Amino acid sequence: MMVNIRHRLMLFFHNSSLSDAVDSKKDLFIIFRFLASFLVLYAHSYHIYGLGADPFTQRTGVYTGTFAVYIFFTISGFFIIKSAMDRSFPQYILARFIRIYPALILCNFTTIVFIIPIAMDLNWISFVFTIEAKEYLKINSILDTLKFTIAGVFENNPDKAINGSLWTLPVEVRAYVVALLIVMLGLTKRKSVFNSFLFITVFVNFKFPDFYSVIFPVPGSVSLLFYFLLGCFLYVNRKFIPVSPILVVITSILVVKYRFEWPSIVISMLLSYLVISSGYVLRRYLDFNLKNDYSYGFYLYAYPVSQLSYIFFSELGFYYYLLFVVFLTMVLSFLSWHLVEKTVSSFARSAIFPKMNCYTFNVSN
């Protein structure tokens, strides 16, 4: 028994590189993404119900939804820069397209054709073929800008947005382009070059806060880009970044204790490190991971389902409303993954990607 305890203690303090962790291909990021999507639902459910901030936000002083989105963008940056470095140009573009658009288009279609007419008891034909409904489908499926409301829809709900969660997706698409440009310009070939680029990017934003607003006009989007770039930073420098259970514990304590006292840039760096390192470290203790990634569908459907649930269940009380939101969102995310996301991805990998092998131009070349 003493040998067992000693072995566990040694593992707890043992450092390995983030590169070794990546090579192991054992992580919990599917679970992390699902938990983050649930936190977004949790935060929005209180807002949509008209209760204001959720209990976690009230206790921590950090908005739960924002915290969850930071997790998303850190993980995204870590793996998207890897994708850009490893894939050919056509493969990268296609991989990013099929990750975002098929499920998004289905969600927008489901929202207009089913959720809104059912929630508002509208005449199906007279609503679905209106100019505003068509505009909602078109604008929110392109992601250049967004359309959040339609006249007369959810107008008696505390919040009138049809799908407020979509605001992060134009930022995500632009971040994909940024990652592509970073690799194409050769900034990842040498760590010192990428690190200098990141420093200059942060410095420019510090000196000229509105500098990036032309590319990222949505309020709050620059902070999401920063977390995305921090994820990129962790991957590019993975050979020199240590990970261990003790470092995860120490980082967690620092983030919680000094989240309002230390500069936000320091907390952001610590939080990004915590997200990525714990995704690998905790896998050592939890021999479990999800095989199917329902997080994106869960994220997409939670908001319009919450609006629907408010109309039907608000008078019964918050927990009836929330239970229906979680149940229906889970069902829709399940269908989204198995009918669209997984199907399209599998088809692309088996039928399209092999044909792209003739394109020898790699993004990083």
PDB file of C-alpha atoms in Angstrom, residues 178-331:
ATOM      1  CA  VAL A 178      -6.188  34.053 -38.932  1.00  0.00           C
ATOM      2  CA  ALA A 179      -4.775  30.586 -38.177  1.00  0.00           C
ATOM      3  CA  LEU A 180      -4.486  29.876 -41.903  1.00  0.00           C
ATOM      4  CA  LEU A 181      -2.632  33.142 -42.525  1.00  0.00           C
ATOM      5  CA  ILE A 182      -0.316  32.550 -39.569  1.00  0.00           C
ATOM      6  CA  VAL A 183       0.762  29.211 -41.002  1.00  0.00           C
ATOM      7  CA  MET A 184       0.927  30.351 -44.641  1.00  0.00           C
ATOM      8  CA  LEU A 185       3.171  33.252 -43.649  1.00  0.00           C
ATOM      9  CA  GLY A 186       5.523  30.807 -41.958  1.00  0.00           C
ATOM     10  CA  LEU A 187       5.048  32.245 -38.475  1.00  0.00           C
ATOM     11  CA  THR A 188       4.868  28.780 -36.907  1.00  0.00           C
ATOM     12  CA  LYS A 189       8.134  27.495 -38.377  1.00  0.00           C
ATOM     13  CA  ARG A 190      10.111  29.124 -35.590  1.00  0.00           C
ATOM     14  CA  LYS A 191       8.710  29.550 -32.120  1.00  0.00           C
ATOM     15  CA  SER A 192      10.475  32.854 -31.611  1.00  0.00           C
ATOM     16  CA  VAL A 193       8.768  34.281 -34.700  1.00  0.00           C
ATOM     17  CA  PHE A 194       5.295  33.178 -33.602  1.00  0.00           C
ATOM     18  CA  ASN A 195       5.871  34.395 -30.042  1.00  0.00           C
ATOM     19  CA  SER A 196       7.029  37.780 -31.358  1.00  0.00           C
ATOM     20  CA  PHE A 197       3.925  37.947 -33.545  1.00  0.00           C
ATOM     21  CA  LEU A 198       1.702  37.233 -30.539  1.00  0.00           C
ATOM     22  CA  PHE A 199       3.480  39.868 -28.447  1.00  0.00           C
ATOM     23  CA  ILE A 200       3.102  42.488 -31.186  1.00  0.00           C
ATOM     24  CA  THR A 201      -0.579  41.574 -31.634  1.00  0.00           C
ATOM     25  CA  VAL A 202      -1.261  42.062 -27.924  1.00  0.00           C
ATOM     26  CA  PHE A 203       0.810  45.244 -27.771  1.00  0.00           C
ATOM     27  CA  VAL A 204      -1.045  46.798 -30.723  1.00  0.00           C
ATOM     28  CA  ASN A 205      -4.396  46.015 -29.097  1.00  0.00           C
ATOM     29  CA  PHE A 206      -3.155  47.535 -25.830  1.00  0.00           C
ATOM     30  CA  LYS A 207      -2.003  50.772 -27.492  1.00  0.00           C
ATOM     31  CA  PHE A 208      -4.829  50.995 -30.040  1.00  0.00           C
ATOM     32  CA  PRO A 209      -7.936  49.265 -28.587  1.00  0.00           C
ATOM     33  CA  ASP A 210     -10.026  49.830 -31.732  1.00  0.00           C
ATOM     34  CA  PHE A 211      -7.390  48.623 -34.180  1.00  0.00           C
ATOM     35  CA  TYR A 212      -8.915  45.167 -34.732  1.00  0.00           C
ATOM     36  CA  SER A 213     -12.543  46.303 -34.710  1.00  0.00           C
ATOM     37  CA  VAL A 214     -12.653  46.429 -38.517  1.00  0.00           C
ATOM     38  CA  ILE A 215     -11.932  42.696 -38.736  1.00  0.00           C
ATOM     39  CA  PHE A 216     -13.673  41.754 -35.483  1.00  0.00           C
ATOM     40  CA  PRO A 217     -16.515  44.284 -35.130  1.00  0.00           C
ATOM     41  CA  VAL A 218     -18.616  42.298 -32.639  1.00  0.00           C
ATOM     42  CA  PRO A 219     -18.162  43.573 -29.059  1.00  0.00           C
ATOM     43  CA  GLY A 220     -16.077  41.101 -27.049  1.00  0.00           C
ATOM     44  CA  SER A 221     -14.717  39.370 -30.137  1.00  0.00           C
ATOM     45  CA  VAL A 222     -11.126  40.573 -29.672  1.00  0.00           C
ATOM     46  CA  SER A 223     -10.926  38.826 -26.294  1.00  0.00           C
ATOM     47  CA  LEU A 224     -12.121  35.608 -27.971  1.00  0.00           C
ATOM     48  CA  LEU A 225      -9.416  35.988 -30.611  1.00  0.00           C
ATOM     49  CA  PHE A 226      -6.859  36.431 -27.829  1.00  0.00           C
ATOM     50  CA  TYR A 227      -7.885  33.128 -26.219  1.00  0.00           C
ATOM     51  CA  PHE A 228      -7.751  31.502 -29.650  1.00  0.00           C
ATOM     52  CA  LEU A 229      -4.197  32.798 -30.129  1.00  0.00           C
ATOM     53  CA  LEU A 230      -3.246  31.599 -26.647  1.00  0.00           C
ATOM     54  CA  GLY A 231      -4.393  28.139 -27.676  1.00  0.00           C
ATOM     55  CA  CYS A 232      -2.202  28.482 -30.771  1.00  0.00           C
ATOM     56  CA  PHE A 233       0.691  29.606 -28.567  1.00  0.00           C
ATOM     57  CA  LEU A 234       0.389  26.525 -26.380  1.00  0.00           C
ATOM     58  CA  TYR A 235       0.505  24.211 -29.377  1.00  0.00           C
ATOM     59  CA  VAL A 236       3.382  25.954 -31.133  1.00  0.00           C
ATOM     60  CA  ASN A 237       5.438  25.931 -27.899  1.00  0.00           C
ATOM     61  CA  ARG A 238       4.241  22.513 -26.727  1.00  0.00           C
ATOM     62  CA  LYS A 239       7.743  20.989 -26.478  1.00  0.00           C
ATOM     63  CA  PHE A 240       8.751  23.568 -23.859  1.00  0.00           C
ATOM     64  CA  ILE A 241       5.567  23.673 -21.780  1.00  0.00           C
ATOM     65  CA  PRO A 242       5.458  21.339 -18.755  1.00  0.00           C
ATOM     66  CA  VAL A 243       2.252  19.664 -17.621  1.00  0.00           C
ATOM     67  CA  SER A 244       1.609  17.808 -14.382  1.00  0.00           C
ATOM     68  CA  PRO A 245      -1.145  17.392 -11.789  1.00  0.00           C
ATOM     69  CA  ILE A 246       0.633  19.691  -9.325  1.00  0.00           C
ATOM     70  CA  LEU A 247       0.887  22.452 -11.934  1.00  0.00           C
ATOM     71  CA  VAL A 248      -2.827  22.094 -12.699  1.00  0.00           C
ATOM     72  CA  VAL A 249      -3.640  22.452  -8.997  1.00  0.00           C
ATOM     73  CA  ILE A 250      -1.349  25.463  -8.548  1.00  0.00           C
ATOM     74  CA  THR A 251      -2.703  27.175 -11.667  1.00  0.00           C
ATOM     75  CA  SER A 252      -6.297  26.560 -10.540  1.00  0.00           C
ATOM     76  CA  ILE A 253      -5.591  28.172  -7.168  1.00  0.00           C
ATOM     77  CA  LEU A 254      -3.925  31.192  -8.768  1.00  0.00           C
ATOM     78  CA  VAL A 255      -6.789  31.751 -11.222  1.00  0.00           C
ATOM     79  CA  VAL A 256      -9.475  31.499  -8.536  1.00  0.00           C
ATOM     80  CA  LYS A 257      -7.648  33.517  -5.890  1.00  0.00           C
ATOM     81  CA  TYR A 258      -6.261  36.325  -8.038  1.00  0.00           C
ATOM     82  CA  ARG A 259      -8.822  36.537 -10.864  1.00  0.00           C
ATOM     83  CA  PHE A 260      -9.633  40.176 -10.007  1.00  0.00           C
ATOM     84  CA  GLU A 261      -6.284  41.256  -8.604  1.00  0.00           C
ATOM     85  CA  TRP A 262      -3.827  40.288 -11.332  1.00  0.00           C
ATOM     86  CA  PRO A 263      -3.852  41.831 -14.829  1.00  0.00           C
ATOM     87  CA  SER A 264      -6.432  40.235 -17.103  1.00  0.00           C
ATOM     88  CA  ILE A 265      -3.757  39.210 -19.601  1.00  0.00           C
ATOM     89  CA  VAL A 266      -1.994  37.143 -16.916  1.00  0.00           C
ATOM     90  CA  ILE A 267      -5.231  35.466 -15.826  1.00  0.00           C
ATOM     91  CA  SER A 268      -6.067  34.740 -19.475  1.00  0.00           C
ATOM     92  CA  MET A 269      -2.716  33.042 -19.985  1.00  0.00           C
ATOM     93  CA  LEU A 270      -3.107  30.996 -16.815  1.00  0.00           C
ATOM     94  CA  LEU A 271      -6.680  30.011 -17.698  1.00  0.00           C
ATOM     95  CA  SER A 272      -5.670  28.921 -21.207  1.00  0.00           C
ATOM     96  CA  TYR A 273      -2.826  26.838 -19.798  1.00  0.00           C
ATOM     97  CA  LEU A 274      -5.213  25.348 -17.238  1.00  0.00           C
ATOM     98  CA  VAL A 275      -7.756  24.349 -19.894  1.00  0.00           C
ATOM     99  CA  ILE A 276      -5.243  22.603 -22.147  1.00  0.00           C
ATOM    100  CA  SER A 277      -3.050  21.021 -19.461  1.00  0.00           C
ATOM    101  CA  SER A 278      -5.969  19.708 -17.404  1.00  0.00           C
ATOM    102  CA  GLY A 279      -7.468  18.208 -20.575  1.00  0.00           C
ATOM    103  CA  TYR A 280      -4.473  15.884 -20.698  1.00  0.00           C
ATOM    104  CA  VAL A 281      -3.609  15.562 -17.009  1.00  0.00           C
ATOM    105  CA  LEU A 282      -7.104  14.588 -15.857  1.00  0.00           C
ATOM    106  CA  ARG A 283      -7.201  11.903 -18.537  1.00  0.00           C
ATOM    107  CA  ARG A 284      -4.573  10.028 -16.515  1.00  0.00           C
ATOM    108  CA  TYR A 285      -7.095   9.633 -13.701  1.00  0.00           C
ATOM    109  CA  LEU A 286     -10.271   9.271 -15.750  1.00  0.00           C
ATOM    110  CA  ASP A 287     -10.088   6.378 -18.180  1.00  0.00           C
ATOM    111  CA  PHE A 288     -13.121   7.661 -19.983  1.00  0.00           C
ATOM    112  CA  ASN A 289     -14.008   9.949 -22.830  1.00  0.00           C
ATOM    113  CA  LEU A 290     -17.014  10.561 -25.048  1.00  0.00           C
ATOM    114  CA  LYS A 291     -16.924   8.996 -28.505  1.00  0.00           C
ATOM    115  CA  ASN A 292     -19.400  11.455 -29.974  1.00  0.00           C
ATOM    116  CA  ASP A 293     -19.028  15.223 -29.827  1.00  0.00           C
ATOM    117  CA  TYR A 294     -22.478  16.674 -29.173  1.00  0.00           C
ATOM    118  CA  SER A 295     -21.130  20.025 -27.966  1.00  0.00           C
ATOM    119  CA  TYR A 296     -21.629  22.053 -31.160  1.00  0.00           C
ATOM    120  CA  GLY A 297     -25.230  20.969 -31.651  1.00  0.00           C
ATOM    121  CA  PHE A 298     -25.881  21.533 -27.958  1.00  0.00           C
ATOM    122  CA  TYR A 299     -24.453  25.036 -28.269  1.00  0.00           C
ATOM    123  CA  LEU A 300     -26.483  25.825 -31.398  1.00  0.00           C
ATOM    124  CA  TYR A 301     -29.901  24.646 -30.234  1.00  0.00           C
ATOM    125  CA  ALA A 302     -29.909  25.654 -26.559  1.00  0.00           C
ATOM    126  CA  TYR A 303     -30.943  29.281 -27.110  1.00  0.00           C
ATOM    127  CA  PRO A 304     -33.957  28.844 -29.427  1.00  0.00           C
ATOM    128  CA  VAL A 305     -35.082  25.822 -27.390  1.00  0.00           C
ATOM    129  CA  SER A 306     -34.895  27.972 -24.243  1.00  0.00           C
ATOM    130  CA  GLN A 307     -37.153  30.543 -25.893  1.00  0.00           C
ATOM    131  CA  LEU A 308     -39.594  27.788 -26.859  1.00  0.00           C
ATOM    132  CA  SER A 309     -39.507  26.350 -23.351  1.00  0.00           C
ATOM    133  CA  TYR A 310     -40.175  29.729 -21.771  1.00  0.00           C
ATOM    134  CA  ILE A 311     -43.395  30.069 -23.731  1.00  0.00           C
ATOM    135  CA  PHE A 312     -44.690  26.609 -22.770  1.00  0.00           C
ATOM    136  CA  PHE A 313     -43.283  26.052 -19.277  1.00  0.00           C
ATOM    137  CA  SER A 314     -42.483  29.406 -17.656  1.00  0.00           C
ATOM    138  CA  GLU A 315     -45.693  29.374 -15.627  1.00  0.00           C
ATOM    139  CA  LEU A 316     -44.811  25.961 -14.152  1.00  0.00           C
ATOM    140  CA  GLY A 317     -41.558  27.271 -12.701  1.00  0.00           C
ATOM    141  CA  PHE A 318     -37.900  27.607 -13.616  1.00  0.00           C
ATOM    142  CA  TYR A 319     -36.876  23.986 -13.080  1.00  0.00           C
ATOM    143  CA  TYR A 320     -39.617  22.584 -15.335  1.00  0.00           C
ATOM    144  CA  TYR A 321     -38.521  25.094 -17.957  1.00  0.00           C
ATOM    145  CA  LEU A 322     -34.837  24.140 -17.549  1.00  0.00           C
ATOM    146  CA  LEU A 323     -35.535  20.395 -17.604  1.00  0.00           C
ATOM    147  CA  PHE A 324     -37.316  20.708 -20.944  1.00  0.00           C
ATOM    148  CA  VAL A 325     -34.491  22.866 -22.339  1.00  0.00           C
ATOM    149  CA  VAL A 326     -31.840  20.292 -21.421  1.00  0.00           C
ATOM    150  CA  PHE A 327     -33.905  17.358 -22.698  1.00  0.00           C
ATOM    151  CA  LEU A 328     -34.898  18.804 -26.075  1.00  0.00           C
ATOM    152  CA  THR A 329     -31.487  20.362 -26.676  1.00  0.00           C
ATOM    153  CA  MET A 330     -29.854  16.998 -26.009  1.00  0.00           C
ATOM    154  CA  VAL A 331     -32.216  15.279 -28.452  1.00  0.00           C
TER     155      VAL A 331
END
